[in-house]
Coordinates of C-alpha atoms and ligand atoms in Angstrom, one line a residue:
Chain A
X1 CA -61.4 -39.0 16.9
X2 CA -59.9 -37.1 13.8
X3 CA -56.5 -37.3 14.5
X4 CA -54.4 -40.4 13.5
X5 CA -51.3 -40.5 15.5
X6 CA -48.2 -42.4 13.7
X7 CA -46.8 -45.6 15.2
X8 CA -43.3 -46.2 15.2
X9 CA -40.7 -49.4 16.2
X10 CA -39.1 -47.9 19.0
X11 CA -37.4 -51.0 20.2
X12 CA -36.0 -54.2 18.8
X13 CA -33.5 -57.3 20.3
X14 CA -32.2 -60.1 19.3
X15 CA -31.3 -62.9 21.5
X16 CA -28.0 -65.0 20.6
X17 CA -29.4 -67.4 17.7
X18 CA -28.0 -71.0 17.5
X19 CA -28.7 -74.8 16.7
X20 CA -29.1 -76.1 20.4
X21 CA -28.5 -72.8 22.6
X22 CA -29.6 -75.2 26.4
X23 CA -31.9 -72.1 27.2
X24 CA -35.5 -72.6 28.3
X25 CA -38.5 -71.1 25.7
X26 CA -39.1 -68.6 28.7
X27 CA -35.4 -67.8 29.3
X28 CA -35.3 -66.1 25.7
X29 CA -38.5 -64.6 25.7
X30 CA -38.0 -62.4 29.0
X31 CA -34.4 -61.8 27.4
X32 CA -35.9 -60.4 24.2
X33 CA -38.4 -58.6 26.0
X34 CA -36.2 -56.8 28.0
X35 CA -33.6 -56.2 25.7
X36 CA -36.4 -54.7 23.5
X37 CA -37.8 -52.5 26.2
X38 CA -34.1 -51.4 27.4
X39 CA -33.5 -50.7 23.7
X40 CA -36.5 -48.4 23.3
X41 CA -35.8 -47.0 26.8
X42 CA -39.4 -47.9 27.9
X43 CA -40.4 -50.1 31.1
X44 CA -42.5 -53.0 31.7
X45 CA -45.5 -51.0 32.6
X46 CA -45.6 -49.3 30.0
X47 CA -46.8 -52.1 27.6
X48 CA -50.5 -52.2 27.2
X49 CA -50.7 -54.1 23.7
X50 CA -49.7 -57.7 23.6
X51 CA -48.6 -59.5 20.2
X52 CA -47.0 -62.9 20.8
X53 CA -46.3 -64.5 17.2
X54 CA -46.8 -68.2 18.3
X55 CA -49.8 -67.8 20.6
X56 CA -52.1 -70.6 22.1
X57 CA -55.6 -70.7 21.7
X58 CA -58.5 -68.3 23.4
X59 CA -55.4 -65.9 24.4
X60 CA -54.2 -67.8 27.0
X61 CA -50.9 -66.4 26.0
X62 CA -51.7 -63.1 26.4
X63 CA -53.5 -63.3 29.9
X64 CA -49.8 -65.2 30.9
X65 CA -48.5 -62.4 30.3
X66 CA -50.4 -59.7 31.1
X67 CA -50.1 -61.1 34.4
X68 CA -46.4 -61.1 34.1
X69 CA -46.0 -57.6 33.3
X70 CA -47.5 -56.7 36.6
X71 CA -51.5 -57.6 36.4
X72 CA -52.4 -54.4 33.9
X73 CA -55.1 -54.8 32.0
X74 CA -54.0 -55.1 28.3
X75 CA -56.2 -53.2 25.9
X76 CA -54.7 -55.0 22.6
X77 CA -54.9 -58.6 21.9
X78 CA -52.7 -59.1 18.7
X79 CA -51.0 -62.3 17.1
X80 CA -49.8 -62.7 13.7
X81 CA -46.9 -62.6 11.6
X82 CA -44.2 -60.2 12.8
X83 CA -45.0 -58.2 9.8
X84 CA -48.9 -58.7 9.6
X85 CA -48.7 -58.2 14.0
X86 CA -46.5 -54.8 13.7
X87 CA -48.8 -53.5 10.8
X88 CA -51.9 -54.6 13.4
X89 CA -50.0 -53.1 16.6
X90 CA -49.9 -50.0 14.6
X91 CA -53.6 -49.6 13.3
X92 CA -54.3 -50.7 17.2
X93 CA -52.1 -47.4 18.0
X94 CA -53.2 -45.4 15.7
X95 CA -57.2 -45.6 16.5
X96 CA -56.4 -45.2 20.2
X97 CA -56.8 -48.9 21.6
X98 CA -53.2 -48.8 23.3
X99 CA -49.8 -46.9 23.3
X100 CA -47.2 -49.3 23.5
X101 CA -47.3 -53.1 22.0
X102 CA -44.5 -56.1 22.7
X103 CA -44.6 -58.3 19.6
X104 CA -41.9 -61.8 20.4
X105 CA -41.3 -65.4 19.9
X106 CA -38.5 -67.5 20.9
X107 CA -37.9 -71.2 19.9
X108 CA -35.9 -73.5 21.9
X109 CA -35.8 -77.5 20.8
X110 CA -38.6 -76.8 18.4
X111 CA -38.7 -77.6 14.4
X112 CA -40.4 -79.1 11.2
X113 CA -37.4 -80.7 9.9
X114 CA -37.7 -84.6 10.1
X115 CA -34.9 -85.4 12.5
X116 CA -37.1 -83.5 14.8
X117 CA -39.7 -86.0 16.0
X118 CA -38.8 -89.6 17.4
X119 CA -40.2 -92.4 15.8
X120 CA -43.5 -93.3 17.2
X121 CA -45.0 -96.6 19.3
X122 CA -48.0 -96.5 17.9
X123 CA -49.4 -95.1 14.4
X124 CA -50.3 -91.7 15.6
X125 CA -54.2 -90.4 14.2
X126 CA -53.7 -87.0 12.3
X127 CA -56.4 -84.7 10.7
X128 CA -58.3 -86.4 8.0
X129 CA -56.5 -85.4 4.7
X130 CA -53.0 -84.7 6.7
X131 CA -49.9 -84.8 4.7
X132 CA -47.6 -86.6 7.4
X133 CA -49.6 -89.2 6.1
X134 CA -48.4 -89.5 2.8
X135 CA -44.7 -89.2 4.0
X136 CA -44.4 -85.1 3.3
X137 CA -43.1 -82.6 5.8
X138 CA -42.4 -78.8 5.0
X139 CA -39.4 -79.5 2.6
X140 CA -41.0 -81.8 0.2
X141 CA -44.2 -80.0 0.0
X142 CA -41.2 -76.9 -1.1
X143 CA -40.0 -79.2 -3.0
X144 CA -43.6 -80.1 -5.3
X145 CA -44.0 -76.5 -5.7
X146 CA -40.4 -75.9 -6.9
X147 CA -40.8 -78.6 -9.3
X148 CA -43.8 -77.2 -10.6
X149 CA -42.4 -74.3 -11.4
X150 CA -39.2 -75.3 -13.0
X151 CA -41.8 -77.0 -15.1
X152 CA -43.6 -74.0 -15.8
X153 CA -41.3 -71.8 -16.3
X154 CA -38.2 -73.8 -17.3
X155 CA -36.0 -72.4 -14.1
X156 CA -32.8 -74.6 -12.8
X157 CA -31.6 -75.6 -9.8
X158 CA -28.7 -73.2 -10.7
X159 CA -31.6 -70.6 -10.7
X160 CA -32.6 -71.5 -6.8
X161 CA -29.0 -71.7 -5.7
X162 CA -28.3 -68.3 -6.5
X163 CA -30.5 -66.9 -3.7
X164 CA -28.7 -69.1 -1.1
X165 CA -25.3 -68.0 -2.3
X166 CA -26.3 -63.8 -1.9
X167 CA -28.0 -64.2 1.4
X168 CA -25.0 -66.2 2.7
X169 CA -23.0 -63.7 1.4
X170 CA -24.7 -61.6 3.5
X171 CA -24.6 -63.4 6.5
X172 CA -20.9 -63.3 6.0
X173 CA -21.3 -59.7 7.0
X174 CA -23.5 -60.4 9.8
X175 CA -21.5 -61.8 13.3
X176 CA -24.8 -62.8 14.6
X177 CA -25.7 -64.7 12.3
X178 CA -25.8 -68.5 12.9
X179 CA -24.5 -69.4 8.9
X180 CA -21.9 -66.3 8.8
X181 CA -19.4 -67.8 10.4
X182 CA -19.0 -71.3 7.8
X183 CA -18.0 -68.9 5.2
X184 CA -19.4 -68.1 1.6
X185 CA -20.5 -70.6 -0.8
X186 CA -21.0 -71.5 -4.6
X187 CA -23.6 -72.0 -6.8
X188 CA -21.6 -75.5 -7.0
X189 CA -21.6 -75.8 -3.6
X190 CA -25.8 -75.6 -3.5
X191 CA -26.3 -77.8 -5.9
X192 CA -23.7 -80.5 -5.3
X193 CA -25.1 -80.4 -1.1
X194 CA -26.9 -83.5 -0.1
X195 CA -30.4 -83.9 -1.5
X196 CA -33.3 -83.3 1.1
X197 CA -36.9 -83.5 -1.5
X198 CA -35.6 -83.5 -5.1
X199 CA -35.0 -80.4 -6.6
X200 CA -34.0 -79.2 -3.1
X201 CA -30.8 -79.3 -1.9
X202 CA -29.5 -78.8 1.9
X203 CA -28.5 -75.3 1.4
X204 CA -31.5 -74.6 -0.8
X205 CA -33.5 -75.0 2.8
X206 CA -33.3 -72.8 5.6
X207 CA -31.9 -73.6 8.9
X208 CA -33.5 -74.2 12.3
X209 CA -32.4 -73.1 15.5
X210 CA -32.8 -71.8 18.7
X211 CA -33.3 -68.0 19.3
X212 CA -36.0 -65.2 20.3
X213 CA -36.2 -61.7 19.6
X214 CA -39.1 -58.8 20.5
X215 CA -40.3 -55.9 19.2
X216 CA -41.6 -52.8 20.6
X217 CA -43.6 -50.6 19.1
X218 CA -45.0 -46.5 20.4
X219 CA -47.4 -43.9 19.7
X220 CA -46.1 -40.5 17.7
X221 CA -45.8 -39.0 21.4
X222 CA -44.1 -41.6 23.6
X223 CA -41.6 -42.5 20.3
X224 CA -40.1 -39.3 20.3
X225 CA -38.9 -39.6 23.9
X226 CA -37.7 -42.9 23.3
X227 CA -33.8 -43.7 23.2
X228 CA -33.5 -44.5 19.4
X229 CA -34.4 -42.7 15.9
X230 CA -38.1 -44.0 15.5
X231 CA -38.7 -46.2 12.8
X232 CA -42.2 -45.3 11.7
X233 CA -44.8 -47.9 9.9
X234 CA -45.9 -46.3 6.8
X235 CA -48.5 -49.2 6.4
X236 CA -48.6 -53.0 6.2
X237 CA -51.6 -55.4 5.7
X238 CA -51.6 -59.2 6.0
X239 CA -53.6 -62.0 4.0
X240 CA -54.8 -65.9 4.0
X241 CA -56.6 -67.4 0.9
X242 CA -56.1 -70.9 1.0
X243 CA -55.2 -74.2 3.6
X244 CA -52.3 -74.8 0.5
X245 CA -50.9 -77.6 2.5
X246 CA -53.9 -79.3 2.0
X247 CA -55.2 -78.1 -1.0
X248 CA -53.4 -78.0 -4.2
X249 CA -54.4 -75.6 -7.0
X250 CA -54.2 -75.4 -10.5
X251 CA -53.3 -73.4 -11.8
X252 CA -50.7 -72.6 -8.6
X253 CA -48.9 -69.6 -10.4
X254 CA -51.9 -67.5 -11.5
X255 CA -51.3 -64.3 -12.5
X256 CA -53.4 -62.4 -10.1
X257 CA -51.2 -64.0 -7.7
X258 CA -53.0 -65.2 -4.0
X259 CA -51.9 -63.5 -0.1
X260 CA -48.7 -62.5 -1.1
X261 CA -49.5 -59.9 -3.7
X262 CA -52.9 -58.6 -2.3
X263 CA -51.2 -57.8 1.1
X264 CA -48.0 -56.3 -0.6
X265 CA -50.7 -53.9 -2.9
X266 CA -51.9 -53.1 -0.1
X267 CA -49.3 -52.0 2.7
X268 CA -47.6 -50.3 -0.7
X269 CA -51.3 -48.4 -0.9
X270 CA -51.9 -47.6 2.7
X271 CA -48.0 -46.5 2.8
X272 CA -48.8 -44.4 -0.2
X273 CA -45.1 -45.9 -1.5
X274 CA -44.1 -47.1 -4.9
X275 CA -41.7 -50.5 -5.6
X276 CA -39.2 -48.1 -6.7
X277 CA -38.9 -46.5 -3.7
X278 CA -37.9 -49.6 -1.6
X279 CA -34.2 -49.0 -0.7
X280 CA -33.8 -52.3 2.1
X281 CA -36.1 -55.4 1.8
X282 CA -36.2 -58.5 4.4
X283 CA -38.0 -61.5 2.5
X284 CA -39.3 -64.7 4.3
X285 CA -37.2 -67.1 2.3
X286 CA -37.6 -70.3 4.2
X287 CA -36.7 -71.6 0.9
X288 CA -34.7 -70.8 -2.3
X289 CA -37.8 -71.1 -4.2
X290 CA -39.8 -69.1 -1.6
X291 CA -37.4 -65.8 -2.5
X292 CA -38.0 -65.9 -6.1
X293 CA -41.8 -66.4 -6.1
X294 CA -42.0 -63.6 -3.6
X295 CA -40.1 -61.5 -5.7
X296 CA -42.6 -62.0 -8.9
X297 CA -45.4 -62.2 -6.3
X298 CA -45.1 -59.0 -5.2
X299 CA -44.4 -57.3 -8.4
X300 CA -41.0 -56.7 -8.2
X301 CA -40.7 -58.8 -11.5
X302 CA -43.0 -60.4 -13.7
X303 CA -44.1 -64.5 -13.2
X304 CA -41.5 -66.7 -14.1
X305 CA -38.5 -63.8 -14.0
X306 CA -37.7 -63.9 -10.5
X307 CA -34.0 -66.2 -11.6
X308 CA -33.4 -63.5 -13.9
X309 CA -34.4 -60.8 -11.5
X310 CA -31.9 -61.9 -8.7
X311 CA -29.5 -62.8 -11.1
X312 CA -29.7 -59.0 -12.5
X313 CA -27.9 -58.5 -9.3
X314 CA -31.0 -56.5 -7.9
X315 CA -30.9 -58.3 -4.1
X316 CA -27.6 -58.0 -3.5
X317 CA -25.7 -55.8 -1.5
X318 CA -24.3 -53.2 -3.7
X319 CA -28.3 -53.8 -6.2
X320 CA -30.8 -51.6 -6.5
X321 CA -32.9 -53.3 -3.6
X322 CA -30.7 -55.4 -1.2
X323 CA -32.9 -57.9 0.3
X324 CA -32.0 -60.0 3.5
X325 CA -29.3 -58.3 4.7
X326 CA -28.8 -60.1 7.6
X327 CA -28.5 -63.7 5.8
X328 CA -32.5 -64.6 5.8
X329 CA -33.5 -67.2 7.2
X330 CA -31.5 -69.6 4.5
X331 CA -28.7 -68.0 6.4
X332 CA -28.9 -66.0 9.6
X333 CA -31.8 -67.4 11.6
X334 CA -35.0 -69.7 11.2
X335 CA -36.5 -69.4 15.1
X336 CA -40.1 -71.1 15.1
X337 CA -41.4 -67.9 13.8
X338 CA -38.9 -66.0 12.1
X339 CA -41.0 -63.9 10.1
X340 CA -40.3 -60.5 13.1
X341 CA -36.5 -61.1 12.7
X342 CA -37.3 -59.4 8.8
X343 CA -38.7 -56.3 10.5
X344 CA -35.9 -56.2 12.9
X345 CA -33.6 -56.5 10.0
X346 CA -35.4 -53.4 8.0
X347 CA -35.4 -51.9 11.1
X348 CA -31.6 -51.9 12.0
X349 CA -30.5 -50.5 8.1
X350 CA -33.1 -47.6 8.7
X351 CA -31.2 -46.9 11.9
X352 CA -28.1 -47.2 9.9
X353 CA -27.4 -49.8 12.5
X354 CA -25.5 -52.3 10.5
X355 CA -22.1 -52.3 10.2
X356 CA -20.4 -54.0 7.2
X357 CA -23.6 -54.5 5.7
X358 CA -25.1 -51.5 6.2
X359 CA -26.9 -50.2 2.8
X360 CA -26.5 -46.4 2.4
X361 CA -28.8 -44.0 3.5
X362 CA -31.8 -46.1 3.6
X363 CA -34.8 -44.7 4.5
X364 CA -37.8 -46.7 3.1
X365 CA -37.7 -50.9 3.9
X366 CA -40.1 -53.4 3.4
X367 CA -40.5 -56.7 5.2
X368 CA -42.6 -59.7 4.6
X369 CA -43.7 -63.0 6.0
X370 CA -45.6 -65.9 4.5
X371 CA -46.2 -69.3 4.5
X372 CA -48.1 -71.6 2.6
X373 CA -45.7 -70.9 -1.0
X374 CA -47.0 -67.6 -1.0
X375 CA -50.5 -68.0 -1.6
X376 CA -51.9 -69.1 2.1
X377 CA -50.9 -66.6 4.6
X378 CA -48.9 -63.5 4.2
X379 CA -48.3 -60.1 5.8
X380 CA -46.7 -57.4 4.7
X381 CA -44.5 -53.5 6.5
X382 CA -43.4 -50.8 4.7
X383 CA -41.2 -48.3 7.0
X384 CA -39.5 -45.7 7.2
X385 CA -37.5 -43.4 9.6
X386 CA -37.5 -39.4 9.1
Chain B
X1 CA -47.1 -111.4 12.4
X2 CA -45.8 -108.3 10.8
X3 CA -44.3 -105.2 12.5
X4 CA -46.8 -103.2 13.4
X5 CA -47.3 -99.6 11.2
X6 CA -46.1 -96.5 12.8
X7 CA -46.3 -93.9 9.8
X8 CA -49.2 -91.6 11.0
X9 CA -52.9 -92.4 10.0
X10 CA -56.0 -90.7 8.9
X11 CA -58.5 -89.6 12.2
X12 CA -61.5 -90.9 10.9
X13 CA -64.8 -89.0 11.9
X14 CA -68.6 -89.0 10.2
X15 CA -67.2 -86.4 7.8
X16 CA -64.9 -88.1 6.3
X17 CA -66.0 -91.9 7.1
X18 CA -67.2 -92.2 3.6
X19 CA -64.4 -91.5 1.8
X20 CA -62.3 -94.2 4.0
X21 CA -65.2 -96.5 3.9
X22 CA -64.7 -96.3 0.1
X23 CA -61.2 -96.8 0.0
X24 CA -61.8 -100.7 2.0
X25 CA -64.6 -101.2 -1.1
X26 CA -62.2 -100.4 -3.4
X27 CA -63.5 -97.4 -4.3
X28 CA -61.9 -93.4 -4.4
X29 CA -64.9 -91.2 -3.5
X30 CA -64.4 -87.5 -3.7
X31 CA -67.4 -85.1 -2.6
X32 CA -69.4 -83.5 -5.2
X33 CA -72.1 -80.5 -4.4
X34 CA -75.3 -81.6 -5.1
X35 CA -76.5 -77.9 -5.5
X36 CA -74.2 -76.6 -8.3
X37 CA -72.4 -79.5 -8.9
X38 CA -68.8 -78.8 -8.4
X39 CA -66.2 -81.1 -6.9
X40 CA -64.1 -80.3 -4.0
X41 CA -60.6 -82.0 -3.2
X42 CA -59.9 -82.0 -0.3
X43 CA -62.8 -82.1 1.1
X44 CA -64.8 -79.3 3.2
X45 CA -67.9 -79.6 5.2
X46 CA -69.6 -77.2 2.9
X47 CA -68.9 -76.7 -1.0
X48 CA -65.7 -73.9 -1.3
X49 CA -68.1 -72.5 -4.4
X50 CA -71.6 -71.9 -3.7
X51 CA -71.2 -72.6 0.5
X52 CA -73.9 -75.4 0.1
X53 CA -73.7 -78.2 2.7
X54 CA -75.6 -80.7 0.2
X55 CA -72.6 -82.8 -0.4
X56 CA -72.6 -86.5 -1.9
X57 CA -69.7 -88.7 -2.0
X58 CA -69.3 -90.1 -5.7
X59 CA -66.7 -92.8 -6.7
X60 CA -64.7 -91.3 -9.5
X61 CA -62.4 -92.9 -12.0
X62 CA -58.6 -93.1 -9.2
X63 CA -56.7 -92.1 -12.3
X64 CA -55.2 -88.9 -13.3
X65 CA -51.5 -87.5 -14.2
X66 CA -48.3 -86.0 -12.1
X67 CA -48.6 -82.3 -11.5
X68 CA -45.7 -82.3 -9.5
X69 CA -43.2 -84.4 -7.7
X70 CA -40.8 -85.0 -5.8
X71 CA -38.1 -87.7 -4.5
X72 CA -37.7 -87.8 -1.1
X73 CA -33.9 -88.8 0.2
X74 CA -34.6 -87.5 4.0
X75 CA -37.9 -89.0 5.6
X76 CA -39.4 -87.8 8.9
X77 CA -39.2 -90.6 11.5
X78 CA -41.3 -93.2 10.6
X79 CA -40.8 -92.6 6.6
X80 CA -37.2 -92.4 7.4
X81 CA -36.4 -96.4 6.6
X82 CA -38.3 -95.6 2.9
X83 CA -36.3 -93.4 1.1
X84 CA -35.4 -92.2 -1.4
X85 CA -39.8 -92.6 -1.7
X86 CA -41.5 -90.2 -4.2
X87 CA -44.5 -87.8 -3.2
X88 CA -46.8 -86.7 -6.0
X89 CA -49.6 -84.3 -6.6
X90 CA -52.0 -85.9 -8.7
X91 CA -54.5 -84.3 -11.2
X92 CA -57.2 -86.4 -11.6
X93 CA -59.0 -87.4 -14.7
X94 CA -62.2 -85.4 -13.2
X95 CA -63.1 -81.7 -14.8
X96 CA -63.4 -79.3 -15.0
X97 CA -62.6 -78.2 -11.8
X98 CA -59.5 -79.9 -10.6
X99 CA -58.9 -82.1 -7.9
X100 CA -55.5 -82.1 -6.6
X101 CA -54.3 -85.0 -4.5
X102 CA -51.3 -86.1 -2.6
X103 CA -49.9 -89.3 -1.9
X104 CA -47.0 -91.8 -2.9
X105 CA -46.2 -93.2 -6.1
X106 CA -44.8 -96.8 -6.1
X107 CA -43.7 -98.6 -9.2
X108 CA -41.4 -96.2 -11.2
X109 CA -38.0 -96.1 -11.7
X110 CA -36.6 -92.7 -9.9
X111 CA -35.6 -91.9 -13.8
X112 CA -39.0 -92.2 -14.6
X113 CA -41.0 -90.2 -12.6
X114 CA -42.4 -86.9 -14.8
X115 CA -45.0 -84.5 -14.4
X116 CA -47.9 -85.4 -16.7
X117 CA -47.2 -89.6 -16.5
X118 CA -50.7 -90.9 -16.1
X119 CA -51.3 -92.7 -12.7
X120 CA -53.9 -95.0 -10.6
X121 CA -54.9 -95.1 -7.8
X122 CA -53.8 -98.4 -5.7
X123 CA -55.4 -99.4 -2.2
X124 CA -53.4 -100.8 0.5
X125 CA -55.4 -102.4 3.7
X126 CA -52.9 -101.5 6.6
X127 CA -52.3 -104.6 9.0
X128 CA -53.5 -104.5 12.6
X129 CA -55.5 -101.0 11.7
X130 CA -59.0 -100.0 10.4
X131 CA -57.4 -97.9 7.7
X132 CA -57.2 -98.2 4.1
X133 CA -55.2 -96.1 2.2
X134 CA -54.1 -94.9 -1.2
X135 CA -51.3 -94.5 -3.2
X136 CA -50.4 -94.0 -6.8
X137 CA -48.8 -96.5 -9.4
X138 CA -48.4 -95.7 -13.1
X139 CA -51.5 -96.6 -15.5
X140 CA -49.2 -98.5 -17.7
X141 CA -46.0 -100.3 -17.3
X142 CA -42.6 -97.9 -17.0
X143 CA -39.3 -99.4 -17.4
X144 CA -36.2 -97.6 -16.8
X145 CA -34.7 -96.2 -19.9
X146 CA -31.3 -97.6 -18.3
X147 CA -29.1 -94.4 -20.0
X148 CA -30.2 -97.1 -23.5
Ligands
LIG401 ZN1 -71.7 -75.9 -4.5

């Protein structure tokens, strides 16, 4: 075939996001999928491209749900990211291998922060080299690589609090948010909140709730029947390069850069889009530190200018490239996977879908999710609508 | 009889049983490729260079200095009881390629604690289990500066 159809996100919904919402796992994910669907003005049957975010093994996951959406065969089998399993929904679309793709999660009770697992009866038996072992979890393995690079590159903790100030300021403008509604806060107020893994504070972490949300994504000729403006997917890639929980690298800022910045040269290539033309961006910032190596990372700024790059005023709302609009996961929602809730995000402002923090006339967005302090996995969308 | 030890502990398997049989000796082994020579921390079944599966385990010197750090004030379960603990990345003395590892430093004054301070390795038999482990002091004394 000769032809490449587009793809386009035809369909987005959020469920209510909060600390403990009493829902069951299943409860949000049929909530999200429907809402999703209903939103696109699409039916169950038509789905023939499956993309859960948090799947088990051997695609048990999938056949679940294939049989749940009424015993179809499903011709894509997709997982990923949000951004990596949109840009992969799309390529699937685009070469023909299905028409319409779900891409979900939803979290309920789940986490990685330490108040999250009971104290054991016996010493549990973890993978070899595991870093439970040595007494680390997520935010202290943050916390290393922050301190590295306020070694490096002489950045404060006044530097990392900035972010978490302009994407609460954000979620201030975002009702749904779960952080909105506690009000702004200072840089003073970051760096004088309770200590988790020196140099991060509380509110340099993100949160963890409960919460699901879906995605829907069409071919060029079913997405302009659909209900909404179609938001199409210029291009995305996604990346892995190292186990980085496990294997520490020095140098760990090299220039070349690791997933972050080959996916994001990428998805700008395919997209045949330049930085400058980014008018809405959704970055995974699961910690302060996360947003301003992303920044540099994907060559928004040089190494070691990300502080100075936020602080020029460039993310906020009002800057020449608002980033995480909706509060970010430091602010507005950390799910299990909340990597898709940055696409939804991107998605909304190119609808013009976002109220008080709506950013004019945008018409080109970007979203990314990582993990793995931006060099183990990555995945990067650029979109746009008409 | 001492309370038994509920922090999580290493699965031990014919991979890695030489470099936990090492720590009991006494000894910090890391794997080296036979065919090109490079080390590899942590450790793979085949060499992350050349892909070789000819891999020795060779005892190497346990000492290195900080590449990062941090003080931990809120421990998962377990660890919880500890804190404030500290968490380093260690670059050991072994080059050129380096050899990053993790673990817990004991021994320092919270003041103290900087990347680049030279650290050794210490082994701590863990009551009740067949589990050594490691963790990290300072090479040489460190006193706390006291704000004198
Ligand atoms: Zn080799």
């Amino acid at each position: 075939m000769s032809t490449t159809r587009r793809a386009a996100v035809v369909g987005v919904y959020t469920t209510e996001q909060g600390k403990r919402l009493g829902r069951t796992k299943v409860s949000l994910e049929l909530e999200a999928i429907k809402g999703a669907l209903a939103d696109a003005g699409l039916a169950h049957t038509d789905v023939d491209g499956l993309s859960p975010l948090l799947a088990e093994p051997w695609s048990k996951t999938h056949m679940y749900w294939a049989e749940q959406l009424g015993e179809r065969p499903i011709t894509y089998i997709g997982t990923g990211q949000g951004e990596g399993a949109v840009a992969k929904a799309a390529a699937a679309i685009s070469a023909g291998t299905c028409n319409v793709a779900l891409a979900w999660v939803a979290n309920a009770g789940g986490g990685n922060a330490p108040g999250s697992k009971a104290v054991p009866t016996a010493a549990p038996r973890l993978p070899d080299f595991h870093w439970e072992i040595q007494g680390a979890y997520m935010t202290p393995l943050y916390a290393l690589w922050a301190q590295r690079y306020m070694h490096e590159f002489g950045a404060s903790s006044e530097d990392l609090a900035q972010v978490a100030v302009i994407h609460r300021d954000h979620a201030v403008l975002n009702p749904d948010s779960v952080m909105g509604r506690k009000g702004p806060v200072t840089i003073e107020d970051v760096v004088n909140s309770r200590m988790v893994a020196d140099p991060l504070h509380l509110l340099d972490c993100s949160i963890e709730n409960d919460g699901g949300y879906a995605l829907v994504l069409a071919a060029e000729d079913i997405a302009k029947d659909c209900r909404k403006t179609p938001v199409w997917v210029l291009g995305g890639a996604e990346a892995t390069a190292t186990d980085v929980y496990q294997t520490f690298n020095n140098p760990w800022f090299p220039e070349e850069g690791k997933s972050v910045r080959r996916c994001t040269d990428m998805a700008f290539d395919i997209a045949g889009v330049s930085r400058s033309e980014i008018d809405v961006a959704n970055l995974y910032d699961c910690f302060t530190i996360t947003m301003l190596r992303n920044l540099e990372e994907m060559g928004f700024c040089k190494i070691g200018e990300g502080a100075e790059y936020v602080r020029e005023g460039h993310t906020r709302l009002g800057g020449s490239m608002p980033c995480n609009t909706d509060g970010g996961l430091l602010s507005n929602s950390h799910n299990g996977n909340p990597s898709g809730m940055n696409v939804i995000e991107v998605v909304r402002q190119l609808r013009g879908e976002c109220g008080e923090r709506q950013v004019a006339d945008a018409r080109i967005g970007l979203a990314l999710g990582q993990g793995g302090s931006v060099h183990g996995l990555a995945s990067t969308v650029v979109l746009a609508h008409d | 009889m001492t309370a038994p030890y509920l922090k999580p502990l290493p699965q031990i398997s014919e991979e890695n049983r030489p470099f936990w049989d090492g720590l009991s000796a006494r000894e910090f082994r890391g794997p080296r490729c036979r065919s090109c020579g490079q080390f590899g921390w942590v450790p793979y079944p085949a060499c992350r260079n050349c892909f070789s599966t000819d891999i020795e385990w060779v005892p190497l010197s346990g000492r290195g200095v900080i590449y990062s750090y941090s003080i931990v004030h809120r421990g998962p379960a377990a660890f919880a009881g500890d804190v404030p603990y500290v968490v380093v990345m260690v670059e050991l003395d072994e080059q050129p390629q380096p050899m990053i590892v993790l673990g817990q430093l004991d021994d320092c004054p919270l003041d103290q604690v900087r990347v680049g301070l030279p650290v050794s390795v210490t082994f701590h038999d863990i009551p009740g289990e067949d589990v050594t482990l490691y963790r990290f002091s300072p090479s040489a004394p460190v006193g706390s500066t006291g704000g004198g």
